[in-house]
CSV table of C-alpha atoms and ligand atoms in Angstrom, one decimal:
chain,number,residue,atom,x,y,z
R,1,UNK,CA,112.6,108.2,95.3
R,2,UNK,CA,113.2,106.8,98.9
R,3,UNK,CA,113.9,103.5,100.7
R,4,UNK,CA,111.8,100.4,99.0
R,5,UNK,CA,110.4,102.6,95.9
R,6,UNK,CA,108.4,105.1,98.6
R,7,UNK,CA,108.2,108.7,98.0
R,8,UNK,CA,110.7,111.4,99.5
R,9,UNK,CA,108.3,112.6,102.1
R,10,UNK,CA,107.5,109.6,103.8
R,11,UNK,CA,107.5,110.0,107.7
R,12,UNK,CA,110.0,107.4,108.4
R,13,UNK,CA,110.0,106.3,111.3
R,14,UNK,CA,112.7,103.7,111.2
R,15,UNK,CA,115.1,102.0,107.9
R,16,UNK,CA,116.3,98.7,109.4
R,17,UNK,CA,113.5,97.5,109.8
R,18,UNK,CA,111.8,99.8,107.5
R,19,UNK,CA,108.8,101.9,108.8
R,20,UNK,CA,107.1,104.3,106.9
R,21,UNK,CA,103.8,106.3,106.5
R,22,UNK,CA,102.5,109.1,104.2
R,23,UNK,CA,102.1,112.4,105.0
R,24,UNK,CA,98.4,113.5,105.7
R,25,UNK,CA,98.1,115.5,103.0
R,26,UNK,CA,99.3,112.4,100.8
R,27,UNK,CA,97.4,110.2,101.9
R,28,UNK,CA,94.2,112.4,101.9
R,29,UNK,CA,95.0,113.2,98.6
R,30,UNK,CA,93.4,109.5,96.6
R,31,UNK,CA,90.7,107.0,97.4
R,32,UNK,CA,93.0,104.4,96.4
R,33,UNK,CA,96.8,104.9,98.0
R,34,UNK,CA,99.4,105.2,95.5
R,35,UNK,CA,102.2,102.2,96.1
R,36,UNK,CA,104.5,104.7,96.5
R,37,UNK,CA,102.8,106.1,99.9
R,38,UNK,CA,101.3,103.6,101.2
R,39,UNK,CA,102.4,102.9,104.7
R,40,UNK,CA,104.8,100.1,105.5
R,41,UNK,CA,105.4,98.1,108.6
R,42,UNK,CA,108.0,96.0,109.5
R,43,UNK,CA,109.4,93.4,112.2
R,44,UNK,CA,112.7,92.3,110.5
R,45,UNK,CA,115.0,92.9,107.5
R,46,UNK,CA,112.5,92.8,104.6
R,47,UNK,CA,113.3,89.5,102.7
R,48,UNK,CA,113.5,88.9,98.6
R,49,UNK,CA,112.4,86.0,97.4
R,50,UNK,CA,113.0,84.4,94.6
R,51,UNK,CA,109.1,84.3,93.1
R,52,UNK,CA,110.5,80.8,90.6
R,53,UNK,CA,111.4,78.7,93.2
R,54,UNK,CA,108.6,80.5,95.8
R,55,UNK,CA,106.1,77.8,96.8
R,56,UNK,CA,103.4,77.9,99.0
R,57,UNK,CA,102.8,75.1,101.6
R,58,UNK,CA,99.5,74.3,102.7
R,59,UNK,CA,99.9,71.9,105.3
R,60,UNK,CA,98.4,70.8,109.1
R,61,UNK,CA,94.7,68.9,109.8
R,62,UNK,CA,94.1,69.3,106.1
R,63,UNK,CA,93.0,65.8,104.4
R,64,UNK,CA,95.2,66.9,101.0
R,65,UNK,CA,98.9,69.0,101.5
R,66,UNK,CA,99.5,71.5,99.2
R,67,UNK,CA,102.3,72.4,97.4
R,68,UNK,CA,101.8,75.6,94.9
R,69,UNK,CA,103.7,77.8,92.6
R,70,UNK,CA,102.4,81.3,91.6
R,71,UNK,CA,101.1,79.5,88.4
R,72,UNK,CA,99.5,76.7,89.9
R,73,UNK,CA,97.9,79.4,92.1
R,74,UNK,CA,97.1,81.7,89.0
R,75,UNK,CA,95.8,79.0,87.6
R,76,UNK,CA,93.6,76.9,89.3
R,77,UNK,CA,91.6,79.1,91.5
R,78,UNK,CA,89.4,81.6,90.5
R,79,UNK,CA,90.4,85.6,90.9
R,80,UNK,CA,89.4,88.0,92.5
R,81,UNK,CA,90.1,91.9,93.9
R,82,UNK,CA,89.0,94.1,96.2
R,83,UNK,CA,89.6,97.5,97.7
R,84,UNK,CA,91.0,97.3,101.5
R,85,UNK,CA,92.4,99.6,103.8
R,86,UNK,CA,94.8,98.1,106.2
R,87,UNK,CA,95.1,99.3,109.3
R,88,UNK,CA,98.2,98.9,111.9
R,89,UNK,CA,97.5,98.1,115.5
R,90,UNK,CA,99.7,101.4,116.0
R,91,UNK,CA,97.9,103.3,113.8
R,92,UNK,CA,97.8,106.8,116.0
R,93,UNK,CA,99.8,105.7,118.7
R,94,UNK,CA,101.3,109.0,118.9
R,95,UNK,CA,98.2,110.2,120.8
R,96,UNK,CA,98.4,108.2,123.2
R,97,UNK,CA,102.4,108.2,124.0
R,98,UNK,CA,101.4,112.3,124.3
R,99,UNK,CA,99.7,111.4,127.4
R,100,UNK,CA,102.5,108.8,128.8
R,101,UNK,CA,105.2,107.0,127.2
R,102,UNK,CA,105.2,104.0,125.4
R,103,UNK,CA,108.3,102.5,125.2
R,104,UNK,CA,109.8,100.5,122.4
R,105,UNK,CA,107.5,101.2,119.8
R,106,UNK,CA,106.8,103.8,116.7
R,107,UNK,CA,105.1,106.3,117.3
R,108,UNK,CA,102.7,106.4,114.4
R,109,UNK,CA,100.8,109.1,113.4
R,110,UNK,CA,97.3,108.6,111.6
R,111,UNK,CA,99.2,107.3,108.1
R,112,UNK,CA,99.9,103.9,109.6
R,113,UNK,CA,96.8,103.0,107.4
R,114,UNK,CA,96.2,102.8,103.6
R,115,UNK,CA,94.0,101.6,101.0
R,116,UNK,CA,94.9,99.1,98.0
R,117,UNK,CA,93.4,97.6,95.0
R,118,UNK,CA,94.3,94.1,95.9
R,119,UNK,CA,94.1,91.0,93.6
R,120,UNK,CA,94.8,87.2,94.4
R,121,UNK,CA,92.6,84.8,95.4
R,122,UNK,CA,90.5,83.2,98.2
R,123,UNK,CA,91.8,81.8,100.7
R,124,UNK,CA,88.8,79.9,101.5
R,125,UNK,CA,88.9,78.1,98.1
R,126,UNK,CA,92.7,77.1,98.9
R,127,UNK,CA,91.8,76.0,102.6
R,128,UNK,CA,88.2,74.3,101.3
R,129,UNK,CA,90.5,72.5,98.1
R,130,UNK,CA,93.0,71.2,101.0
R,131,UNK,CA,90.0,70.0,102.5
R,132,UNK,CA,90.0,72.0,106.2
R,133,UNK,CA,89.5,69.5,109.1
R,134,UNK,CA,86.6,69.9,111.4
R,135,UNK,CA,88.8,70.3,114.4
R,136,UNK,CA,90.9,72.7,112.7
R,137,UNK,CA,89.8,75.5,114.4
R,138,UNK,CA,92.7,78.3,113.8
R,139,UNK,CA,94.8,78.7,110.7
R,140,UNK,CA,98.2,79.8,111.2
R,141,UNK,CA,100.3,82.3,108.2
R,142,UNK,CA,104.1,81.9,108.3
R,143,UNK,CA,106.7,83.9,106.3
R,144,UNK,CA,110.7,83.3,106.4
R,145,UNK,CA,111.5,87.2,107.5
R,146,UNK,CA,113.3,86.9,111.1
R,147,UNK,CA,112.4,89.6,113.5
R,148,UNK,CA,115.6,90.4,116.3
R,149,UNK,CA,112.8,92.2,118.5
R,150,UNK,CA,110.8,89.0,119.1
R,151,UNK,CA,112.0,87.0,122.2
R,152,UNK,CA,113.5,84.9,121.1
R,153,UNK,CA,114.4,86.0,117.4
R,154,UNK,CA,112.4,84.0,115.1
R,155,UNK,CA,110.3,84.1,111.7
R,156,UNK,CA,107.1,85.7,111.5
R,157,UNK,CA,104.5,83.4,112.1
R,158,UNK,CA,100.8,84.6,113.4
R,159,UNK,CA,96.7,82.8,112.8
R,160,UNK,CA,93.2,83.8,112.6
R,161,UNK,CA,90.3,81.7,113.5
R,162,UNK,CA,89.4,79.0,111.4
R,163,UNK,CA,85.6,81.3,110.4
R,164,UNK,CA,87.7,84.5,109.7
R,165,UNK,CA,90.3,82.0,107.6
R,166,UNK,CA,87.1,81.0,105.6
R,167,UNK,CA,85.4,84.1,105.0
R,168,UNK,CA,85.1,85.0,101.2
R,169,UNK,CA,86.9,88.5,102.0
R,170,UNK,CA,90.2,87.1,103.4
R,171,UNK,CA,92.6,87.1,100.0
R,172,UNK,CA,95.8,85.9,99.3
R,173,UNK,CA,97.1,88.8,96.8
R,174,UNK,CA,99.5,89.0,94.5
R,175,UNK,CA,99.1,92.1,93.2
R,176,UNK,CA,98.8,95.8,94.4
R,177,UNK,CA,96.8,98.5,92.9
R,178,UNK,CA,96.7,96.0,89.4
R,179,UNK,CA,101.0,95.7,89.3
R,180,UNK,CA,102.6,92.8,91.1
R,181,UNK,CA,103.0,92.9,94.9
R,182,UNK,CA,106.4,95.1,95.4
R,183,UNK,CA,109.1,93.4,97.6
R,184,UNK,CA,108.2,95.2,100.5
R,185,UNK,CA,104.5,94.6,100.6
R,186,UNK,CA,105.1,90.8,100.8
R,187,UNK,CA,106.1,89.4,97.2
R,188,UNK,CA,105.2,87.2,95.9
R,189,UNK,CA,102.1,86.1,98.1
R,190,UNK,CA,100.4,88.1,101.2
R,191,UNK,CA,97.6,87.4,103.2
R,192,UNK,CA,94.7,90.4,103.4
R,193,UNK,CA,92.2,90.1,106.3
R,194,UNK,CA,90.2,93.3,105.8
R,195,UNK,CA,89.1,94.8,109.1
R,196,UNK,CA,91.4,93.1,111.2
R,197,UNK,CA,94.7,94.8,112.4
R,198,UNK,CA,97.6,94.7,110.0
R,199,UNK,CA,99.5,92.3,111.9
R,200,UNK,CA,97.4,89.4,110.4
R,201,UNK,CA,98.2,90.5,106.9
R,202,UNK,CA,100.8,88.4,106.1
R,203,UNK,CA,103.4,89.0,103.9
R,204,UNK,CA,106.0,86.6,102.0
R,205,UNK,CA,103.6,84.1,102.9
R,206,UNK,CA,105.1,80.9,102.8
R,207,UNK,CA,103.1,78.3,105.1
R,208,UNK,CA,99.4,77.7,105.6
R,209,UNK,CA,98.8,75.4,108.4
R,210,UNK,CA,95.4,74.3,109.9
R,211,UNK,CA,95.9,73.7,113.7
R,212,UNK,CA,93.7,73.1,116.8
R,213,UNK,CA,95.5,76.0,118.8
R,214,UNK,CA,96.3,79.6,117.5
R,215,UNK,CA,99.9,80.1,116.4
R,216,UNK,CA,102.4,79.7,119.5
R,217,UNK,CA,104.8,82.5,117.8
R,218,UNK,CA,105.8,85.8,119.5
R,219,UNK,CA,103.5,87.8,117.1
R,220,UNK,CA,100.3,86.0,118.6
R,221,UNK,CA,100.5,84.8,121.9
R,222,UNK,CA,103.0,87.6,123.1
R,223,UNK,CA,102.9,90.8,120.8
R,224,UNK,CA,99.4,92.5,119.6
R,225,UNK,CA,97.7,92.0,122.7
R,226,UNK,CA,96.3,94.5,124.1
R,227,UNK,CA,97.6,93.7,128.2
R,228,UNK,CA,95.9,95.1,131.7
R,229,UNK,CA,98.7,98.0,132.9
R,230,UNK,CA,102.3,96.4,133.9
R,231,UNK,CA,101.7,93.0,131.7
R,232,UNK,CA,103.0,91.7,129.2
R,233,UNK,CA,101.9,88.5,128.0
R,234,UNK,CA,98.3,88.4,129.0
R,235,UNK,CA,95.4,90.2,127.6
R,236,UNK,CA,93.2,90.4,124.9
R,237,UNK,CA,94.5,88.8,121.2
R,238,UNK,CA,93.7,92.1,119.0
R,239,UNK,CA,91.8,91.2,115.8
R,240,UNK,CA,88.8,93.0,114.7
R,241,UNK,CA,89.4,96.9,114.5
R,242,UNK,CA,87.2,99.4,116.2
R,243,UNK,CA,85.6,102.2,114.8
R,244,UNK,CA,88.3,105.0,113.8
R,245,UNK,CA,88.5,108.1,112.3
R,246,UNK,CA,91.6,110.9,112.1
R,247,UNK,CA,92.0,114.5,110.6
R,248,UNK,CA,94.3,114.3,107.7
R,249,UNK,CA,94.5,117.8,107.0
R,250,UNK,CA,95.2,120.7,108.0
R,251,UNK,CA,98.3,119.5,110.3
R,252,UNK,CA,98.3,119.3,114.1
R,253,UNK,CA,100.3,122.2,114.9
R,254,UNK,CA,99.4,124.3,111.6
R,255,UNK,CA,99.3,128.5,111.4
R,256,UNK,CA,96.5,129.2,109.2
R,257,UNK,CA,95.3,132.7,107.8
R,258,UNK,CA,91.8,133.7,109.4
R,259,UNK,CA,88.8,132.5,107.0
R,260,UNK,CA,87.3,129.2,105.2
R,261,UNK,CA,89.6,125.8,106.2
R,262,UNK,CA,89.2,123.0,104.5
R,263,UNK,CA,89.6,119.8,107.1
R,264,UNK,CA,89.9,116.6,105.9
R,265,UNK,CA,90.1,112.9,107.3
R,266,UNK,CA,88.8,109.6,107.1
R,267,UNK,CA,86.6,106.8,108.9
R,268,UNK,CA,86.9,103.4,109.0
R,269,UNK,CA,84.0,101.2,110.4
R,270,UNK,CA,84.9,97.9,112.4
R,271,UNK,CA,83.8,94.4,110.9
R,272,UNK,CA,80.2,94.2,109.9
R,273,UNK,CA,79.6,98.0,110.4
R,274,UNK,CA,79.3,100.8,108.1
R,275,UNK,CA,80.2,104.4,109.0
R,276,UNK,CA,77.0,106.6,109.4
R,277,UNK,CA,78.6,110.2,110.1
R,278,UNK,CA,81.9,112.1,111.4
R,279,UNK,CA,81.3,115.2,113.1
R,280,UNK,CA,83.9,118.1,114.1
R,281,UNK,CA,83.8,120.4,116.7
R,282,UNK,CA,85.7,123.1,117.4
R,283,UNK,CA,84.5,124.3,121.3
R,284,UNK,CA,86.0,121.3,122.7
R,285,UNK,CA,83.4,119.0,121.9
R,286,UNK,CA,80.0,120.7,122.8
R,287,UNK,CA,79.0,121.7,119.5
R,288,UNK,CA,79.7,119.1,116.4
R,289,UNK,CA,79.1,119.9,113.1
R,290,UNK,CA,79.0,116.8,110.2
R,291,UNK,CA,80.7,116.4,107.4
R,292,UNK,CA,80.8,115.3,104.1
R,293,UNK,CA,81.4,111.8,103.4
R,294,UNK,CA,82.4,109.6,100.1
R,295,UNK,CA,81.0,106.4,99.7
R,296,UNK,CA,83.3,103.8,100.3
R,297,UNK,CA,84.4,101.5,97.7
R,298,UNK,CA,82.9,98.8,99.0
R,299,UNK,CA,82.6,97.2,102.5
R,300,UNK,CA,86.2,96.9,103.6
R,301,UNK,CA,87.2,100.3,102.3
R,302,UNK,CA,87.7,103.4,104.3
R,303,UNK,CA,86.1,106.7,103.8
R,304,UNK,CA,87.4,110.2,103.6
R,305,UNK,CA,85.5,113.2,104.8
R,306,UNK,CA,85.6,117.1,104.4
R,307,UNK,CA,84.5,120.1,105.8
R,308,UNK,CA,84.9,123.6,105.7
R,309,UNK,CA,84.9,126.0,109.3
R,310,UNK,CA,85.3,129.2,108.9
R,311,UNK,CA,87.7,129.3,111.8
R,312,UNK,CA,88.2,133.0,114.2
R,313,UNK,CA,91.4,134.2,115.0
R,314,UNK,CA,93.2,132.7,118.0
R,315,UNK,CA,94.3,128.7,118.7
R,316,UNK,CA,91.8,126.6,118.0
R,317,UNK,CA,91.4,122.8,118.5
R,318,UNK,CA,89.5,121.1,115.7
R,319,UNK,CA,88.0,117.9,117.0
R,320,UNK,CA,86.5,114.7,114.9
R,321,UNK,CA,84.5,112.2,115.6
R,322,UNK,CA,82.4,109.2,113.9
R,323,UNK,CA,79.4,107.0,114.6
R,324,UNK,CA,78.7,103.9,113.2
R,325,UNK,CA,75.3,101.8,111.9
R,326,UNK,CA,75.2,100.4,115.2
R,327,UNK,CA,75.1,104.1,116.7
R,328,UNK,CA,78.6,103.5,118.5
R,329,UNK,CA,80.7,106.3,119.1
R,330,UNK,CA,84.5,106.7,119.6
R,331,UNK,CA,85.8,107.5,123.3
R,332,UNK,CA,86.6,111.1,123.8
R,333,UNK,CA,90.2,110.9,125.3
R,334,UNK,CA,93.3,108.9,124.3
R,335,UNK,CA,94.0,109.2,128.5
R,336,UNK,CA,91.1,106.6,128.8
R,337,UNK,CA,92.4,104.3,126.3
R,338,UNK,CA,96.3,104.4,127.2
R,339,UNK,CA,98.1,101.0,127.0
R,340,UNK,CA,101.3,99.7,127.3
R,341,UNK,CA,101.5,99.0,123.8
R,342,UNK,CA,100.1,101.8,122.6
R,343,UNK,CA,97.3,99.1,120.6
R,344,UNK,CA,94.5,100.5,118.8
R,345,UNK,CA,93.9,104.2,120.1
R,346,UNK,CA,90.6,105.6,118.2
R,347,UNK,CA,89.5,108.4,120.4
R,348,UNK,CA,88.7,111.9,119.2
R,349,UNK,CA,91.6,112.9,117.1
R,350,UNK,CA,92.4,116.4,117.8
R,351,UNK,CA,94.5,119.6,115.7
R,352,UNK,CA,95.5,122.5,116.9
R,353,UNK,CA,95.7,125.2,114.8
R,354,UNK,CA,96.9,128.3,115.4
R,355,UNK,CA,94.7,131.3,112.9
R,356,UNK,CA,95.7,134.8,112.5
X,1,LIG,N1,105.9,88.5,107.3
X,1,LIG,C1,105.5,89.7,107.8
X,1,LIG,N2,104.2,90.1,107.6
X,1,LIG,C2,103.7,91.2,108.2
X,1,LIG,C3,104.6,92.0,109.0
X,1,LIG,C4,105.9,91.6,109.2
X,1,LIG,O1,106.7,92.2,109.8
X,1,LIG,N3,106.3,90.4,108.6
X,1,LIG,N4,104.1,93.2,109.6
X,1,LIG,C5,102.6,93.2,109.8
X,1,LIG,C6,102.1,94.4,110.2
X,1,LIG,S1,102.2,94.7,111.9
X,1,LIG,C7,101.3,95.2,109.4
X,1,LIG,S2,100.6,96.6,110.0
X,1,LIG,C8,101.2,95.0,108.0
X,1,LIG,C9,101.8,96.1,107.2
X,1,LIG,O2,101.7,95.9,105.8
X,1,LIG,P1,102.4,96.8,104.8
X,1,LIG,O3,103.8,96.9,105.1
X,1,LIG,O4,102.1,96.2,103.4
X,1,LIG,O5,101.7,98.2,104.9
X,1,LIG,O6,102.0,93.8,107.6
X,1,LIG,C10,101.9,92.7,108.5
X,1,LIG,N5,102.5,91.6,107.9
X,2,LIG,MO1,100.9,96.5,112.4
C-alpha cells in the first residue's frame, strides 16, 4: 500500500504535500472509486485531527453560533448520501502545459477526478438552524491545514455564495464510500459541493462563517481564478465546472495489435445539465462515432462511456467528445483554452495510439 492508504500505482505527482491520482485504467474500472484510488489534492501537510475534541464552529451574520461535536452533528440533523464526482480545477492540465508551460503546478492527467458515496448531512439545515442572515450573502469554509505555497503561508480558508451554500446538494460528509472519512480526505468533517471545482470541497472543516464578502484568503481571491494572460490576481472566481469528458483507456501513447479496441472514458455535465452523448473520432475530428453511455447515479455523478473501433494499422489519434442537454459542445483545442494556471481545460481529449 502507498502514501495515506492509496494503492501502489497511483500517479504521484508530489508526497509533501501529497498529490495523487489513479491510473486510467483504475479509475475506469468502477462506478463508484474505490478509497484507495481516489484522487487526492493537497495545498499543505495533511493535518490529523483529533475527531474527540474536533468541533465545528458555525459562526458570522448568523442570529444563533454554533458549536458542534460529530455527535451533536450525528444527531440532530437529519442524514443523508449521495454519489458525487469531484473534480480538480487541474483536472487535465497536462493538455494544456503540452502546448506551453505552466509553471508551478501539477500536471494532472484526467484522474484528478473521482466519484464517492458520500454521507453527512446538509449544510443548509446547519446554516438555516444557525439562522443565516439576510445580508449574508457568501459563506466562508475554513480548515487548520497551513499551505507554504500561499502568499503569505496561511490556513485554508475559501466560500461559495450564500444560494450554492443553501442548496440541498451541498453536504457536509463524514463518511466515504459508507466507512468514515480517511485522514486524507478531510476527517472528521468535509464540505461537498457537487459540480463545483474541488477547491470548494473543503476538508478538516473547522469554521462556518456567514459573511457579506467572499473569503479574503489566498485560495479565493488569489488562487483558482482563472486570469487574462500575464495576471495574476484578477480574473474570473472558478466555480461551476464545464462540460468535460476524457479517454480513460487505452493509454495516450499505447502500441496496440491491429483489430477491435475497446476505448473508454467518462463525461461529466456542468451544474443543471445532463450529458446527452460522447462521440469519438478517429480522422481528426470529421467523422464521430457515439458511444455507449451508463446512466449516472444520480445528478451529480459522472458517467463512463465505451466503444469499440476496429482500428487500421498505423498511428492513429482517437478523439472524444460530449454534448450536453443544452446541446453545448466542448472546444476542439486545449491551444484555445491555454491559461496561466492551467484552470479547467475540457477540450477534445486526444490518444495516440500506435497499431500494428
Ligand atoms: N482544507 C483543505 N481542503 C481542500 C484542499 C486543501 O488543500 N485543504 N484541497 C482542495 C482541492 S484543490 C481539491 S481538488 C479537493 C481534493 O479532494 P480530495 O483530496 O479528497 O480528492 O479538496 C479541496 N479541499
Ligand atoms: Mo483542486
Amino acid at each position: 500500500m502507498g502514501m495515506w492508504g492509496k494503492r501502489d500505482d497511483m500517479v504521484v505527482h508530489g508526497q509533501e504535500p501529497f498529490n495523487a491520482e489513479p491510473p486510467g485504467a483504475v479509475l475506469a474500472g468502477a462506478a463508484v472509486t474505490p478509497v484507495d484510488a481516489f484522487y487526492s489534492r493537497n495545498h499543505g501537510p495533511v493535518p490529523r485531527l483529533d475527531p474527540a475534541d474536533w468541533r465545528l464552529v458555525v459562526d458570522g451574520l448568523v442570529t444563533r453560533p454554533l458549536l458542534l461535536s460529530l455527535d451533536d452533528l450525528r444527531s440532530r440533523f437529519d442524514a443523508t448520501e449521495a454519489t458525487v464526482t469531484l473534480q480538480c480545477a487541474g483536472n487535465r492540465r497536462a493538455d494544456l502545459t503540452a502546448v506551453r508551460a505552466v509553471t508551478g503546478e501539477t500536471p494532472w492527467g484526467p484522474g484528478a477526478l473521482s466519484t464517492a458515496r458520500f454521507g453527512g448531512t446538509r449544510l443548509a439545515d446547519v446554516l438555516v438552524h444557525a439562522g443565516v442572515a439576510p445580508e449574508a450573502a457568501h459563506i466562508a469554509f475554513h480548515a487548520p491545514d497551513v499551505s507554504p505555497s500561499a502568499d503569505p503561508p496561511q490556513p485554508y480558508e475559501v466560500s461559495v455564495p450564500r444560494d450554492r451554500a443553501l442548496a440541498p446538494d451541498v453536504l457536509l460528509a463524514w463518511t466515504m464510500n459508507g466507512a468514515p472519512l480517511p485522514t486524507v480526505h478531510g476527517a472528521p468533517l468535509r464540505v461537498v459541493v457537487p459540480g463545483w471545482i474541488g477547491a470548494r470541497s473543503v476538508k478538516w472543516l473547522t469554521r462556518v462563517t456567514a459573511r457579506t464578502t467572499p473569503s479574503d484568503g489566498y485560495f479565493q481571491a488569489t488562487a483558482y481564478r482563472l486570469p487574462p494572460a500575464g495576471r495574476d490576481t484578477e480574473g474570473v472566481t472558478l466555480g461551476p465546472l464545464p462540460l468535460n469528458c476524457a479517454v480513460l483507456t487505452p493509454y495516450d501513447g499505447a502500441v496496440l495489435p491491429r483489430g477491435p479496441v475497446e476505448v473508454t472514458g467518462y463525461a461529466l455535465a456542468g451544474e443543471g445539465r445532463t450529458v446527452a452523448r460522447v462521440e469519438v473520432s478517429t480522422d481528426g475530428g470529421r467523422a464521430w462515432s457515439r458511444t455507449a453511455l451508463d446512466e449516472p447515479d444520480g445528478p451529480e455523478a459522472w458517467q463512463r462511456w465505451r466503444t469499440t473501433l476496429d482500428l487500421p494499422a498505423g498511428d492513429v489519434h482517437v478523439l472524444a467528445r460530449a454534448w450536453d442537454s443544452s446541446g453545448t459542445g466542448m472546444p476542439e483545442s486545449p491551444a484555445s483554452l491555454w491559461n496561466p494556471k492551467g484552470y479547467v481545460n475540457n477540450a477534445w481529449p486526444r490518444v495516440r495510439l500506435r497499431v500494428r
